[in-house]
Amino acid sequence: MFRTTDGGNNWVKVSANDEIHNVTAIAQDPRPGFQNIWYYGTGERLGNSAVLGGFNYFGNGIGKSTEKWLNMESNSRNAV
């Protein structure tokens, strides 16, 4: 996962080096008072944008940020 604070001119990697950096889903917690919580997921069960047709793309699980993407928590036990 990468983070920008200047509209996309510069990017900084915030996920761990040993994690898959291809993200296939991002979601923000919509509840009032929880909008600073973001989740991201890796992997696709069938197909991906790099290959036409079907190909399983195994991910590294679900990641979570509660500090504006400054620190990432991952749960590779939930890998797809």
Coordinates of C-alpha atoms in Angstrom, one line a residue:
M1 CA 0.0 0.0 0.0
F2 CA 1.3 3.5 -0.9
R3 CA 0.3 6.8 0.6
T4 CA 0.4 10.4 -0.8
T5 CA -0.1 13.7 0.9
D6 CA 0.4 16.0 -2.0
G7 CA -2.3 15.0 -4.5
G8 CA -0.3 12.1 -6.1
N9 CA 3.0 13.9 -6.9
N10 CA 5.0 11.8 -4.4
W11 CA 4.2 8.4 -2.9
V12 CA 5.5 6.5 0.1
K13 CA 5.1 2.8 0.8
V14 CA 3.4 2.2 4.1
S15 CA 2.9 -1.6 3.9
A16 CA 5.5 -4.0 5.1
N17 CA 8.2 -5.2 2.6
D18 CA 7.2 -8.8 2.9
E19 CA 3.5 -8.1 1.9
I20 CA 1.9 -8.3 -1.5
H21 CA 1.6 -4.7 -2.7
N22 CA -1.1 -5.4 -5.3
V23 CA -4.4 -4.2 -3.7
T24 CA -7.7 -5.2 -5.2
A25 CA -10.1 -3.5 -2.8
I26 CA -10.2 -0.5 -0.5
A27 CA -13.0 0.5 1.9
Q28 CA -13.5 3.3 4.4
D29 CA -15.5 2.7 7.6
P30 CA -18.6 5.0 7.0
R31 CA -19.7 5.2 10.6
P32 CA -19.5 8.6 12.3
G33 CA -16.3 8.8 14.4
F34 CA -14.7 5.8 12.5
Q35 CA -13.9 7.4 9.1
N36 CA -10.2 7.2 9.9
I37 CA -10.4 3.4 9.7
W38 CA -9.6 2.0 6.3
Y39 CA -9.4 -1.6 5.1
Y40 CA -7.6 -3.1 2.0
G41 CA -7.7 -6.5 0.5
T42 CA -5.4 -8.4 -1.8
G43 CA -6.0 -11.3 -4.2
E44 CA -8.8 -12.3 -6.5
R45 CA -10.5 -15.6 -6.7
L46 CA -11.1 -15.6 -10.4
G47 CA -9.4 -13.4 -12.9
N48 CA -7.4 -10.2 -12.5
S49 CA -6.6 -7.0 -14.5
A50 CA -3.2 -8.4 -15.7
V51 CA -4.6 -11.5 -17.4
L52 CA -7.6 -12.0 -19.6
G53 CA -9.6 -15.0 -18.6
G54 CA -9.5 -17.0 -15.4
F55 CA -6.5 -17.1 -13.1
N56 CA -6.5 -17.3 -9.3
Y57 CA -4.5 -14.5 -7.8
F58 CA -3.7 -15.4 -4.2
G59 CA -3.5 -12.4 -1.8
N60 CA -1.9 -11.7 1.5
G61 CA -5.1 -11.1 3.4
I62 CA -6.9 -8.0 4.8
G63 CA -5.0 -4.9 5.9
K64 CA -6.2 -2.2 8.2
S65 CA -5.2 1.4 8.9
T66 CA -6.4 3.4 11.8
E67 CA -3.9 6.2 11.6
K68 CA -4.3 7.9 8.2
W69 CA -2.3 5.1 6.5
L70 CA 0.8 5.9 8.6
N71 CA 0.7 2.4 10.2
M72 CA -0.7 -0.7 8.6
E73 CA -2.0 -3.8 10.3
S74 CA -2.3 -7.0 8.2
N75 CA -3.9 -10.3 8.9
S76 CA -2.3 -12.8 6.5
R77 CA -4.3 -15.6 8.2
N78 CA -7.3 -14.3 6.3
A79 CA -5.5 -14.7 3.0
V80 CA -7.7 -15.5 0.0

